[in-house]
XYZ file of C-alpha atoms in Angstrom:
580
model
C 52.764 56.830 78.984
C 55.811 56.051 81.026
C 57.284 59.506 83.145
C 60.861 59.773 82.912
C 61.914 60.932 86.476
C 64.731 62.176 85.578
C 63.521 64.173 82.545
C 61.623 65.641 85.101
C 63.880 66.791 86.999
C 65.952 68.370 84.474
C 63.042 70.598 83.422
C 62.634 71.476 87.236
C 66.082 72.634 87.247
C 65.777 74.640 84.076
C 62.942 76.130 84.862
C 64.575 76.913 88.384
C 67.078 78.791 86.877
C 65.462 80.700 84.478
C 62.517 81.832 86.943
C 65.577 82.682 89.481
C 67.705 84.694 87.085
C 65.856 87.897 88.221
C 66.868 88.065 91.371
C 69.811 88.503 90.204
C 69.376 92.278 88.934
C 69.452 94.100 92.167
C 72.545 93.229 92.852
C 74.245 93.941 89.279
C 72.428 97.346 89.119
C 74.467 97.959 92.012
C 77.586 96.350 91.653
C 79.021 98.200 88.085
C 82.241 99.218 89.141
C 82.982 103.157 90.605
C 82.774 105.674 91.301
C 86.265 105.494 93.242
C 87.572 108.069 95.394
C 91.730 108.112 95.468
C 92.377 109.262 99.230
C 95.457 109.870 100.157
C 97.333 109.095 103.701
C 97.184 112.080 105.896
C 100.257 111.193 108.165
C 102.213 110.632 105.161
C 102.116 113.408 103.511
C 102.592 115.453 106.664
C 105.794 113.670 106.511
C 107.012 114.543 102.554
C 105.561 118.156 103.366
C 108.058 118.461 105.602
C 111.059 116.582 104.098
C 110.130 118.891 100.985
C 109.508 121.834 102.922
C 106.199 122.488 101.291
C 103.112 123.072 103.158
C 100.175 120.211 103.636
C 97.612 121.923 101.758
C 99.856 123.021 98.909
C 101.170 119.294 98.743
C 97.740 117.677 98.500
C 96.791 120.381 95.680
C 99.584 118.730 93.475
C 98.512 115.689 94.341
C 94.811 117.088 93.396
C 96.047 117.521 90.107
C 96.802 114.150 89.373
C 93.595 112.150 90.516
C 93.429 112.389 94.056
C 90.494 113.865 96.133
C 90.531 112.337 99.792
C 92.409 113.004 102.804
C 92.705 110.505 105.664
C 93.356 112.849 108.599
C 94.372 111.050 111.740
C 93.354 111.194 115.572
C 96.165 113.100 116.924
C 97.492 111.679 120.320
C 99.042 113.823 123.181
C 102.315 112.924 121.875
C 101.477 114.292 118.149
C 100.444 117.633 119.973
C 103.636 117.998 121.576
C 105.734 117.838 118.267
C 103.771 119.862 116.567
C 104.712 122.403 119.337
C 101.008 122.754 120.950
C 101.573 121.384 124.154
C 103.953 120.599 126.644
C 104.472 117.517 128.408
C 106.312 116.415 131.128
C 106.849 113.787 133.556
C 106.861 114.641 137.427
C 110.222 114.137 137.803
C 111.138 116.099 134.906
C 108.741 119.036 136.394
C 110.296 119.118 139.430
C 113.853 119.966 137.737
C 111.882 122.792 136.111
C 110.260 123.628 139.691
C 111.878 122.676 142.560
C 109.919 124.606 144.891
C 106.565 123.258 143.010
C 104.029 121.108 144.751
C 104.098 118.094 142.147
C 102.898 114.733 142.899
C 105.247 111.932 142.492
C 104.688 109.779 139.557
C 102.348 111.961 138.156
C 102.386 113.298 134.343
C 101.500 116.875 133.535
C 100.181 118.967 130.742
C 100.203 122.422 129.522
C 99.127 124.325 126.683
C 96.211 126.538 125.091
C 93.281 126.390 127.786
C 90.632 125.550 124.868
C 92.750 122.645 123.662
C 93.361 121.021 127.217
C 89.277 121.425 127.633
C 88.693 119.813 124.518
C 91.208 116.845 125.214
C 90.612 116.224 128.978
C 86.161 115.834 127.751
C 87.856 112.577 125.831
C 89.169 110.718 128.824
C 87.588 108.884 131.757
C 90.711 109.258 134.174
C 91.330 111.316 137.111
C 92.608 115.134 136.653
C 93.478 118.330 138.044
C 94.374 121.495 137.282
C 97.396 123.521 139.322
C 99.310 126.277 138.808
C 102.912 125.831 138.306
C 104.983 128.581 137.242
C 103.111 131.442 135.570
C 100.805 128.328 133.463
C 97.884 126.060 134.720
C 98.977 122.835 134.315
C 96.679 119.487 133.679
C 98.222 116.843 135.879
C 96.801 112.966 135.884
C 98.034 109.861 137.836
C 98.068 107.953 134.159
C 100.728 108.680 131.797
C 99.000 110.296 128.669
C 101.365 110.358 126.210
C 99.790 108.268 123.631
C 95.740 108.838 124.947
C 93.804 110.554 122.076
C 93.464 114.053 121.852
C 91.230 114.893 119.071
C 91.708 115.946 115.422
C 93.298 118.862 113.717
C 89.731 120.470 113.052
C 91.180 123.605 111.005
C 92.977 121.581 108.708
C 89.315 119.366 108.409
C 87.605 122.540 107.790
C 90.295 124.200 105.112
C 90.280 120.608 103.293
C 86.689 120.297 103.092
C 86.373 124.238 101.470
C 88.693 123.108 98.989
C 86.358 119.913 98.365
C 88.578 116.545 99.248
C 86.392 114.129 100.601
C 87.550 113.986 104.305
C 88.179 110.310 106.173
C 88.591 109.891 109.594
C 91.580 107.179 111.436
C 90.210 107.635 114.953
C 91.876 104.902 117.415
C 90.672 103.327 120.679
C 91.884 103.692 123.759
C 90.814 101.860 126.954
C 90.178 105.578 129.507
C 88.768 107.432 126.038
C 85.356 108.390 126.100
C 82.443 107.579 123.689
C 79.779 110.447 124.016
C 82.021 113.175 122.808
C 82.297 114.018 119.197
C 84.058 111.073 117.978
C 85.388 112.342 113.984
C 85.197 115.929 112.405
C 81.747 117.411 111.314
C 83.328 117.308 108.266
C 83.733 114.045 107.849
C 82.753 111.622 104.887
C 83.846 108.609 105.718
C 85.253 106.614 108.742
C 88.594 104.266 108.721
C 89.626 102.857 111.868
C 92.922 102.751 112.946
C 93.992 99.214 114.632
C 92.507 95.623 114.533
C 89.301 96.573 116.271
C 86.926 99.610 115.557
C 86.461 102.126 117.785
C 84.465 101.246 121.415
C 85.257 96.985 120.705
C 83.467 95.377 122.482
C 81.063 97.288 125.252
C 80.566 100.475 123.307
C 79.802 100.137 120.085
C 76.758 100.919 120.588
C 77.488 104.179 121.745
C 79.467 104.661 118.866
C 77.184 103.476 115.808
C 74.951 106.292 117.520
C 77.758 109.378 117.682
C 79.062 108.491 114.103
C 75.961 109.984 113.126
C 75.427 107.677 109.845
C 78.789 108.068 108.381
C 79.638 105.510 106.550
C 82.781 103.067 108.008
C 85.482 101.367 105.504
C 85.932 97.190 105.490
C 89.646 97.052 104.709
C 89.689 94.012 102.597
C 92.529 91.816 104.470
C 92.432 93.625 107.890
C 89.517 92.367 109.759
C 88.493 94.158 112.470
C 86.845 93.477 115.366
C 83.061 94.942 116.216
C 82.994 95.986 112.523
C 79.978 93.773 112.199
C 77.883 95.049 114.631
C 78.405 98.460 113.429
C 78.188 97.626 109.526
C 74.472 96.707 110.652
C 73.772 100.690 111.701
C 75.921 102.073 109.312
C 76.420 102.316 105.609
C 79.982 100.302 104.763
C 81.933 100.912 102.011
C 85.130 98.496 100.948
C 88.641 99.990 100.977
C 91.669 99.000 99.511
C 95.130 99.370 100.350
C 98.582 98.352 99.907
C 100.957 98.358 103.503
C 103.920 100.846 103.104
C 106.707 97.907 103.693
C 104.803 96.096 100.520
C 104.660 99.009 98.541
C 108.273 99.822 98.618
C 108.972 96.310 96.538
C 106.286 97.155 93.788
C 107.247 99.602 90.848
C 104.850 102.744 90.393
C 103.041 100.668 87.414
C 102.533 97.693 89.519
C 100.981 99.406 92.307
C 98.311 101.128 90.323
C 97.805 97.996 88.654
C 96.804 96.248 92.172
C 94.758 99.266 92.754
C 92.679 99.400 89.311
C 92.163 95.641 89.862
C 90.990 96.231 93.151
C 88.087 99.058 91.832
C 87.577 96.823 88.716
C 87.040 93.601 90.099
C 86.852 93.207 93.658
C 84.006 96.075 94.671
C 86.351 98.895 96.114
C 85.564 102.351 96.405
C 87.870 103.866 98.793
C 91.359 103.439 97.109
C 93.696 104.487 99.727
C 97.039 105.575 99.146
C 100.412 106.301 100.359
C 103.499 107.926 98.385
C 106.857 106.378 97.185
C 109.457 108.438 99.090
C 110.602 109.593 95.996
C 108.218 112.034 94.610
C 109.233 110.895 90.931
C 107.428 107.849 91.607
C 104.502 109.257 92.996
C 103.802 110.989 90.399
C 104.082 108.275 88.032
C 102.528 105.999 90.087
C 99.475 108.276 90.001
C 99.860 109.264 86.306
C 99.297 105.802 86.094
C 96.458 104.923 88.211
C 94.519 107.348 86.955
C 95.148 106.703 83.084
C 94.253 103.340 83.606
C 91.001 104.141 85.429
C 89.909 106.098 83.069
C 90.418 103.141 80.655
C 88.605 100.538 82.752
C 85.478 103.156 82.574
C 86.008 103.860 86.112
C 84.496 107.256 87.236
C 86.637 108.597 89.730
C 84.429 110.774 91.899
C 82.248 110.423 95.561
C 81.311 106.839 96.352
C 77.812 105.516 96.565
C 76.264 103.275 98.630
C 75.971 99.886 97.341
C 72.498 98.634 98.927
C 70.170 96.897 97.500
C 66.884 94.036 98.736
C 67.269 91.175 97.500
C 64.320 89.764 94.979
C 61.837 87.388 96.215
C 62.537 85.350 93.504
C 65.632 84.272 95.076
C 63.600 81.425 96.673
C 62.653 79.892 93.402
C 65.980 78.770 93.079
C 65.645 76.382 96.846
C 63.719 74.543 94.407
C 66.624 73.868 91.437
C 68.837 72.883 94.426
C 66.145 70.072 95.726
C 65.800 68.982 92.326
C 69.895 68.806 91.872
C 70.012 66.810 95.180
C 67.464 64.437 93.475
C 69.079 63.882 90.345
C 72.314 63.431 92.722
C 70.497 60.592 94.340
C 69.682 58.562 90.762
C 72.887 59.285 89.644
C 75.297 57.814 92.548
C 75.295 53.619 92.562
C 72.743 52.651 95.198
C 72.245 52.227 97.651
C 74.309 54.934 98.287
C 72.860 57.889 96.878
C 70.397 58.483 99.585
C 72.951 58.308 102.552
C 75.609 60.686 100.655
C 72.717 62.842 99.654
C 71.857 63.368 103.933
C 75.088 63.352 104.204
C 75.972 66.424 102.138
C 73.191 68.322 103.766
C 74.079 67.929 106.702
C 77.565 68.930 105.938
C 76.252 72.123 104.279
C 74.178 72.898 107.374
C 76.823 72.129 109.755
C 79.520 74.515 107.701
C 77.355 77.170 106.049
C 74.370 76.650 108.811
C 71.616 79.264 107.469
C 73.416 79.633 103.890
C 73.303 76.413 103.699
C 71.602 75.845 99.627
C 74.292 77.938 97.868
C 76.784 75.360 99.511
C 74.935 72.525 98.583
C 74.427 73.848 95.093
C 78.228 74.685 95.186
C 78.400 70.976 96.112
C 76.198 69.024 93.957
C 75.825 70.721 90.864
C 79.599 70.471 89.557
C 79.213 66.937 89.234
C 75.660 66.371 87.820
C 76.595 66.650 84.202
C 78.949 63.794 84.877
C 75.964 61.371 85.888
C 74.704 62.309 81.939
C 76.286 58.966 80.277
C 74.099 58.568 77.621
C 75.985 61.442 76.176
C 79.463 60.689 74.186
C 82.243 63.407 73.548
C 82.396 66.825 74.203
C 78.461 66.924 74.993
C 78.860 65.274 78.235
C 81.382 67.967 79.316
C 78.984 70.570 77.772
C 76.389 69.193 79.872
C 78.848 69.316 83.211
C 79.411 73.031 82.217
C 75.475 73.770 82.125
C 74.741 72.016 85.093
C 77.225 74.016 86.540
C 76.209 77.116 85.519
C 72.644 76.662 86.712
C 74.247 75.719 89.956
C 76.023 79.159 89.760
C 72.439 80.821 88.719
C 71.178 79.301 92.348
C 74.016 80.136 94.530
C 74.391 83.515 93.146
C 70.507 83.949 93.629
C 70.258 82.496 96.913
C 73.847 83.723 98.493
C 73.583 87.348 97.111
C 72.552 90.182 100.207
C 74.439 93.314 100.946
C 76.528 91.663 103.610
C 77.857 89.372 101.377
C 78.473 91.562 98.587
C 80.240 93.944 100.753
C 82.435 91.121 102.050
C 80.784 91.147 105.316
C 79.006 87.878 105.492
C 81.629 85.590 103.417
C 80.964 82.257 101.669
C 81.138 79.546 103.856
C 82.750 76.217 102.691
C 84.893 77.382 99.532
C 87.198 74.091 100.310
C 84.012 71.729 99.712
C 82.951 72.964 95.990
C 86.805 71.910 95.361
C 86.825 68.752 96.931
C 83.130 67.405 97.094
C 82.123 67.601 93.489
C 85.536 65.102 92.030
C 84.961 62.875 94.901
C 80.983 62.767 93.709
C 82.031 61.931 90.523
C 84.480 59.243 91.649
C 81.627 57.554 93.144
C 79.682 57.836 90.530
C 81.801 55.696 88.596
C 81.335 52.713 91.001
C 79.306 49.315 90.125
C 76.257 48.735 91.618
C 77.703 45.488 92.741
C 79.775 47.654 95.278
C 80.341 44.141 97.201
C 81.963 42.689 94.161
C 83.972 45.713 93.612
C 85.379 45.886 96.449
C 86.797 42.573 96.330
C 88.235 43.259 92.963
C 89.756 46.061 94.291
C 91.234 44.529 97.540
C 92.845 41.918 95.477
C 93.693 44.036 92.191
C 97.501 44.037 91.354
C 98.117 47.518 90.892
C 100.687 48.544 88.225
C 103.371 51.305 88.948
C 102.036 53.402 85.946
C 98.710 53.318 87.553
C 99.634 54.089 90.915
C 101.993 57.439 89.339
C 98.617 58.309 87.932
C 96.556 58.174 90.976
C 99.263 60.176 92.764
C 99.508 62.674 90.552
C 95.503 63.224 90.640
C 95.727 63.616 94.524
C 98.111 65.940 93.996
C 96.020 68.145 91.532
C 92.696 67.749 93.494
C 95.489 68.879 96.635
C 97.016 71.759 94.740
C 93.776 72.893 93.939
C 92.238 73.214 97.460
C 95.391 74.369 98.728
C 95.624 77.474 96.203
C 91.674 78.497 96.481
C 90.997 82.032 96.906
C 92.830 84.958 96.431
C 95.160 84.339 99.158
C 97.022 81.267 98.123
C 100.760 80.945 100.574
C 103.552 82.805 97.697
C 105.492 79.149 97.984
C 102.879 77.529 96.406
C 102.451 80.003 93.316
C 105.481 79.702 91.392
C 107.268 83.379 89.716
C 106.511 82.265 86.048
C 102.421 82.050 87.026
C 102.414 85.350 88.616
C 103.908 86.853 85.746
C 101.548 84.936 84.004
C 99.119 85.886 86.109
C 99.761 89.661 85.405
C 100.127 89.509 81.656
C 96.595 88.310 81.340
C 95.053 90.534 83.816
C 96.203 93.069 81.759
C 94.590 91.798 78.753
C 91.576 89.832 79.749
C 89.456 89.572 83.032
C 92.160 86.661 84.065
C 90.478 83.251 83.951
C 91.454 80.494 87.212
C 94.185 77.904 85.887
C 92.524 75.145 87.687
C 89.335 76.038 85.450
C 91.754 76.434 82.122
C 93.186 73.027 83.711
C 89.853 71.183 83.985
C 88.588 72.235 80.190
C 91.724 71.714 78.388
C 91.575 68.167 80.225
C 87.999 67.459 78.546
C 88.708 66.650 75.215
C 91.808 65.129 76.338
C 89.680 62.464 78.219
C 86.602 62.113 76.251
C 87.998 62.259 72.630
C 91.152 59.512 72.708
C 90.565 56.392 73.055
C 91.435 55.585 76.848
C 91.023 52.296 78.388
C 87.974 53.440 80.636
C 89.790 53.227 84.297
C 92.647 56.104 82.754
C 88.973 58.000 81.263
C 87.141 57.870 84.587
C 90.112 59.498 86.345
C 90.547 62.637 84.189
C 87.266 63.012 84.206
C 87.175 63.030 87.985
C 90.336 66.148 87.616
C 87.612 67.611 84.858
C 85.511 67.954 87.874
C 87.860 69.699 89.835
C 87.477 72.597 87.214
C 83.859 72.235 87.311
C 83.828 72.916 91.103
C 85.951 75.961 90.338
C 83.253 77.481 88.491
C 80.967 77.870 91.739
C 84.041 78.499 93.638
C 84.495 81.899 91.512
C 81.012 82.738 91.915
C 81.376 82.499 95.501
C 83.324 84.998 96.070
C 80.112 87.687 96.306
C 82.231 90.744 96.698
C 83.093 90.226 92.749
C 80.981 91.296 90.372
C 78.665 88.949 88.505
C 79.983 90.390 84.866
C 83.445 90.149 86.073
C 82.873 85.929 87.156
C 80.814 85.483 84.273
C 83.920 86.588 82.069
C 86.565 84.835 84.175
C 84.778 81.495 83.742
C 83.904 81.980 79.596
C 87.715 82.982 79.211
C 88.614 79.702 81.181
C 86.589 77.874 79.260
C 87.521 79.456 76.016
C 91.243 79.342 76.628
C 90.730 75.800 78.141
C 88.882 74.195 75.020
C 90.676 75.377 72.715
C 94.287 74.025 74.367
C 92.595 71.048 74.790
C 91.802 70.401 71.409
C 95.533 71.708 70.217
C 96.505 68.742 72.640
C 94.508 66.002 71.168
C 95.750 67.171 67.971
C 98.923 66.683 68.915
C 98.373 63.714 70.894
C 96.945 61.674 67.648
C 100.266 62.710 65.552
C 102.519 61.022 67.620
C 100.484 58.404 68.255
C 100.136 58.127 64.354
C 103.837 58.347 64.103
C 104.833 56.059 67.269
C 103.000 53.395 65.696
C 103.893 53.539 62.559
């Protein structure tokens, strides 16, 4: 009885990714989308309080009415005191006009106000200070201008907020003289969001910090990375915030802000949804109105975060074993000699990018083009085979890649350029004679055709697009107005499949049922592959859920097939009628 290696290897794969499937549950029982908390901006509604003339608390209670439950209450610097009438600060030359027959210290700064305050702000500073009398007040003079130094938070407001229930988040800010072993946010605290682009005590405290934050949990502000948050997110529970800057805000209607911010809770893992208001209060409140109608219709609770922690299964190694037997079938399915040296070669690639996360890459790598290398199948069941190769690919990198750093957004996938550009270029290959010498020659000496070199051009330029618009964060020149329109009508009505996936599966029946000479065949099949690779390239980005990738790529592939087929409809009535 003659094995069939390859046979072989396809049941290790199967088997791979049905033993590895598991592993996959602790991180959807964990992932479902909500409970959100809608916090609003602390600073900012200080502000419309007072434009309104309406008083903070009785401001957030309207706002309480329409969805929101969190206040972000802000580390109030020296200067914030002083408008708010608490203290008084003054320069030494400024003094001295006050007191001319005061002992004042050139260049010195000085402070007055309620004795209790000044105790409680001077504990947070390393810097040199003393206390004179000038006048009929003591005074709290320092060689260091302290105008913008931290000076703690607004702790009655904390205290009245939290008896009315809001969920209380701290903005503390760094400062190079602040000290670290005081009590760094409100008792009352729930949550902490630092202020700035690095956390508080970057980079030779934060130890001292993960230890006075007492366990509160700390907010990764998707888009804002900041420095040191890693070291703390290993002490302390981290939960992923989303937010829109003011200056952005002010260009989106009330609709398409909450829209942003439903996706966000829906689809991305956020449970902190901060927010700011419109200056006009008329769009707040629709804004809001908004938001929280269309939570509600997404199923999202709106209520007090939890955490999102989880182990990951065991069983997750299983799936190192699909991934050596997709390198394997990689190997018989490239020309040889070759598929031994591109096979090292692509490990160590992904252990050179990804380093210790290095299978999901490879399986991000390989897999996309296996079902390619399947050419004893005709039609639409070689592309069926691509997509199920794929998807067992997705079954080990979601197995293998999935921990609570990476679902968080902590610990990002590594290499999303290579599952775009690796698996076409595998297939390519693929498509080479053995007699590589021969083909070569053929090649060097082939007359190439303008049509064909349009062709070829136009392919780079697809494979280019594609890696150039990966992730979320694509440059706005690149995505033209009608997509994002586009873009938004179908989020609206559909977890909104990737148009390079849509691309790549209207292509397939395009290429595999009209009859192509087989050079024009190979190379649409090589774009298919660019969709293919998109299909791992959604499922690498671990802060989605897995129910929300799973329905982005079946409504890609959906949408995709069925265009496709529309276009070879199409495509055989004019060829009927151009040859007639």
């Amino acid at each position: 009885m003659v094995v069939n290696p390859r046979g072989l290897l396809r049941i290790a794969v199967l088997l791979s990714a049905l033993l590895s499937l598991p592993a996959l549950f602790p991180r959807m029982q964990v992932e479902r989308p909500g409970p959100v908390v809608l916090i609003m901006d602390g600073e900012e509604v200080a502000d419309q309080a007072r434009f309104t003339g309406k008083a903070f608390l009785q401001l957030m209670q309207e706002y309480r009415a329409l969805g929101v439950q969190g206040a972000a209450l802000y580390e109030q610097s020296v200067r914030n005191w002083v408008n708010r009438g608490l203290l008084t600060f003054h320069s030494a030359n400024t003094l001295q006009l006050l007191y001319p027959n005061a002992q004042i210290k050139p260049g010195w700064f000085y402070l007055t106000g309620p004795a209790d305050l000044l105790d409680a702000i001077v504990a947070r500073w390393n810097i040199p200070t003393e206390r004179v009398l000038i006048g009929t007040q003591t005074w709290l003079a320092t060689p260091v201008n302290v105008d913008i130094f931290p000076a703690g938070y607004d702790l009655a407001l904390a205290r009245e907020l939290k008896a009315q229930g809001f969920y209380i988040v701290a903005r503390p800010f760094d400062h190079p003289y602040r000290k670290y072993d005081v009590e760094l946010v409100p008792p009352e605290t729930d949550a902490v969001v630092f202020a700035g682009l690095d956390v508080l005590g970057f980079k030779d405290h934060l130890d001292t910090v993960a230890v006075g934050l007492q366990g509160k949990p700390v907010a990764w502000i998707e888009g804002t990375p900041q420095r040191g948050f890693a070291q703390l997110a290993k002490t302390l529970p981290v939960k992923r915030l989303f937010s829109i800057r003011p200056e952005w805000q002010d260009k989106l209607s009330p609709a398409e802000t909450a829209d942003k911010f439903v996706l966000a809770a829906r689809e991305r893992g956020h449970q902190l949804l901060y927010l700011r208001p419109y200056k006009q209060s008329g769009d707040t409140q629709e804004f809001l109105t908004i938001l929280q109608r269309d939570l509600e219709r997404s199923r999202i609770p709106i209520g007090e975060p939890t955490a999102r922690d989880f182990s990951p299964s065991p069983l997750r190694f299983v799936a190192l074993a699909g991934v050596v037997a997709g390198l394997a079938l990689l190997v018989m399915g490239l020309p040889q000699p070759v598929g031994i040296p591109v096979a090292v070669l692509l490990v160590l690639l992904a252990v050179g990018v990804a380093r210790g996360d290095a299978a999901p890459l490879l399986a991000a790598m390989v897999f996309p083009a296996l079902g390619f290398f399947e050419r004893h199948l005709a039609g639409l069941r070689l592309w069926l085979a691509a997509v199920l190769y794929s998807l067992a690919g997705v079954v080990f990198l979601a197995a293998l890649g999935s921990t609570p750093q990476s679902v968080l957004g902590l610990d990002p996938f590594r290499g999303v350029s290579l599952t775009l550009v690796v698996p076409p270029l595998l297939v390519a290959l693929s498509f080479l004679p053995s007699d590589y010498k021969h083909a070569l020659n053929f090649l060097y000496n082939y007359q190439f055709k303008l049509g064909e070199v349009a062709i070829a051009l136009v392919g780079l330029a697809v494979v280019a697009l594609a890696v150039l618009r990966r992730g979320n964060d694509a440059a706005p020149s690149i995505v033209p107005e009608w997509e994002l329109q586009l873009r938004a009508f179908l989020q609206d009505v559909m977890v909104r499949p990737r148009f390079k996936e849509i691309f790549a599966h209207a292509l397939a029946p395009m290429a595999l049922l009209l009859p192509w000479p087989t050079w024009i065949k190979n190379t649409l099949l090589v774009l298919v592959a660019v969709g293919m690779g998109s299909i791992l390239n959604t499922f690498s980005h671990y802060h989605t859920p897995l129910s929300i990738s799973f329905f982005r790529v079946l409504n890609g592939i959906l949408i995709g097939v069925v265009l496709g087929l529309v276009g070879v409809w199409v495509f055989r009535r004019l060829r009927e009628w151009w040859l007639r």
